[in-house]
Amino acid sequence: MNHRRRFLACTGLALALPGLARAKVLATEREGREELSLWYEQPAGPWVEALPVGNGRLGAMVFGRAAQERLQLNIDTLFGGGPYTPDNPKALEALPRVRALLDEGRWHEASELAGKTMMAQPLVQMPYGTAGDLFLDIKGLQGASNYRRWLDLDSATAVTRFRDGRVRHLRESFCSEPDQVLVLQLSAQGGSLDFDLGYRHPADAEYGAKTYDGKTGAVSLAGAPWDHHEPLRQEQRPATLSITPDGHDALLIRGRNVADAGIASALRYAVRVKAVSDGRVTVTGDTLQVRGARTVMLLVAAATSHVRFDDVSGDPVAAVRSRSETAARRSYGQLRQRHLQAHQALFRRLSIRLGSEPADPRPTDERIFAAADEVQPALAALYVQYARYLLISSSRPGSEPANLQGRWNEGLHPPWGSKYTININTEMNYWPAGPGNLGECVEPLLRMVEELAVTGARTARTCYGARGWVAHHNTDLWRAAAPVDGPLWGLWPCGGAWLCNTLWDHYEYHPEPATLRRLYPLLKGASVFFLDTLVEDPKGRGLVTSPSLSPENDHHAGVSLCAGPAMDRQILRDLFDHTLQAHELLGLQEDDFVRALRKARARLPADRIGAQGQLQEWLEDWDAGATDTRHRHVSHLYAVYPSGQINLRDTPALAQAAKVTLNARGDQSTGWATAWRLALWARLGDGDRAHSILQGLLGPVRTYPNMFDSHPPFQIDGNFGGAAGILEMIVQSWGGEIHLLPALPTVWPDGGLHGVRARGGVELDIDWKGGRVAQLRLRGPARATVALRHRGRRLEAQLDEHGRGQLGAAAFAAQG
């Protein structure tokens, strides 16, 4: 009996589900489709065992507790503070002296001066916070047998099922993008439902309390008992919080965001919960009560007054009333169908099958617990689809981009502010968007960078006396662009440039003219900034950034500031190339800007190989003496991945130097850094090494029971980076070619990946057997010629007038 049949037999799910869901499950069984669910035999205890749902703007964590259900809420725009200008007015005057000190090798003095004069005011940015919790206290429950909960990725629905005596309880939760509400449907077959619903403000809870072991990342697999309860409120509610009836069947919560670091609270937020039921619904004070119901549909809408980074004049109460009342005019079946259509239009573009082993009968948490020591191809495939699910759920057109925790965070002051760290993490969030065929999910990032170019232009003028625009290593809802945290981390001027390169990658995967027209001003503005700020290296090696740093890594004890680190040079090579390409594609005339950009591009110092055979992280060969030789960041390997400047085909000596660096840094690091190492080894063609790293990423040290990535604590970038790395093992596109099975590990001899996307707007369905391509189907521009590479040999496929092409095993066998 396979895993899904065992699951159905144990739970009686096929009988308990509504007709549509039951038919879907049974169809899945008949078709033998890929595994697309996370499932568990106990409720969630700590937050990292709960299951995420989201629609881009609204997110929720569903705990699946029988006696007291908990829904922890997030709104994409609920950051702290309000519009502010952090640029330091002393920066421009101090800039020449800081540069001079760096030229003289007086790094500590340069860092001290920069810390006093060039850093943002305030020194931190605004945090992303939770919108609080909804608790459903179920009355009269005597037990919870035959318990199961699961997250169905294909339907984007979290489900909880259990029995209480003769009563069968079923709960289904999803966040609808078309209707902009969280829907929770509760039913009791053979009995009735009585419950009280209340709201817990974030100030009433102690979030993030010891839910993980910081040394091992391990979390208890025990979950919570069926009758687990948390206190609904204490005495910490702020005076600005209001919880009132809003009609006879709805509860309205109104509040304000937090002030932080001297920046006053400027946002209002609202949450509205409306109940639609065949039972009796009343609202008394701050509690919504349901009695005698067989079925209850709860509709949760949430919004803030944020309109734009410089406008907080929105009306969140009007928004949540409109959304919840509009949704209430539709049946549960209609809401679900609209939700499925919107989600599956994106999610079903790609399928992945790794290996042909029987389905694993264990719950997801048990599989994760064993993953570091077992080869589990199906778990790796599930990891890819989970990452795609998370990106769809946290980044949709019109929403904010996915931040450090995607859309899910349970605290008011989360680690690193849960904002946008743009020296790797935000960019990594979007690595799987291109190959994972989720181009629409990049729209929020493009819009954020358009806004950041506005605030970044002010920062460029104020802090550097430069044209164009700049952003450093972090930003937030208010698009702060000045350097934060301190010169050891923050005085890195290439954050905006890397974001531009990330958006160019998106354009290459989805080459739409409208995207190019929006992107070119961003590329040009970022390039102009560096034309104004690059300086001559005093040793005559070309044009360099100064001051800068190799993200977060000391080159000597306690100091990171330098001039012209490798990553900057690599990012600027890409930025200048992409800007020149965009200029040409748009048919613009050659002008002084283009000529200056070509000249500057030619004078960027080349990558260098150090005395140990490593790729140098800095212009000087400081690598061996760096404070942390196993540092989590591998910034100077940007040129390997996500860029393609260094590769096995064109630059074998530099690729070998990159391998020396990777071996010195080690395979295991923080969650996102482990994912980057996985992608790097895939790009360097070592599938077995990449798979070894993947096993560590999938295991309990780097993956929580709900499959969230563990930094620790939770950061979503590792999920996205890990998924991108897995796809890179199977299909890569760089250097004008699509590379087939370039880093396939020996433990995945057979498999299939359908719907993966490559640069040039080409989609592929690839099946392989015995480590060789068995069949390849292509979709792309009509009559296009597609260059392919497999096992070191190049061949070309010609698409027909419909943009279709197909190659069988014989075509690849003929190539050797």
Coordinates of N, CA and C in Angstrom, one line a residue, residues 66 110 144 447 511 560 605 673 720:
A66 N -6.9 21.0 18.4 CA -8.3 20.6 18.4 C -9.2 21.4 19.3
A110 N 39.4 54.5 9.4 CA 38.4 54.7 8.4 C 37.0 54.2 8.9
A144 N -9.7 13.8 20.8 CA -9.4 14.0 19.4 C -8.6 12.8 18.9
R447 N 8.5 46.5 -8.3 CA 7.9 47.8 -7.8 C 8.6 48.3 -6.6
P511 N 11.2 37.4 -21.1 CA 11.6 38.6 -21.9 C 10.4 39.4 -22.5
S560 N 36.0 45.6 8.2 CA 35.6 45.0 6.9 C 35.8 46.1 5.8
P605 N 38.7 46.0 -12.2 CA 39.7 45.0 -12.1 C 39.1 43.6 -12.2
A673 N 23.1 30.1 3.8 CA 24.4 30.0 3.3 C 24.7 28.5 2.9
F720 N 14.1 29.1 -0.4 CA 14.1 29.5 -1.8 C 15.5 29.2 -2.5

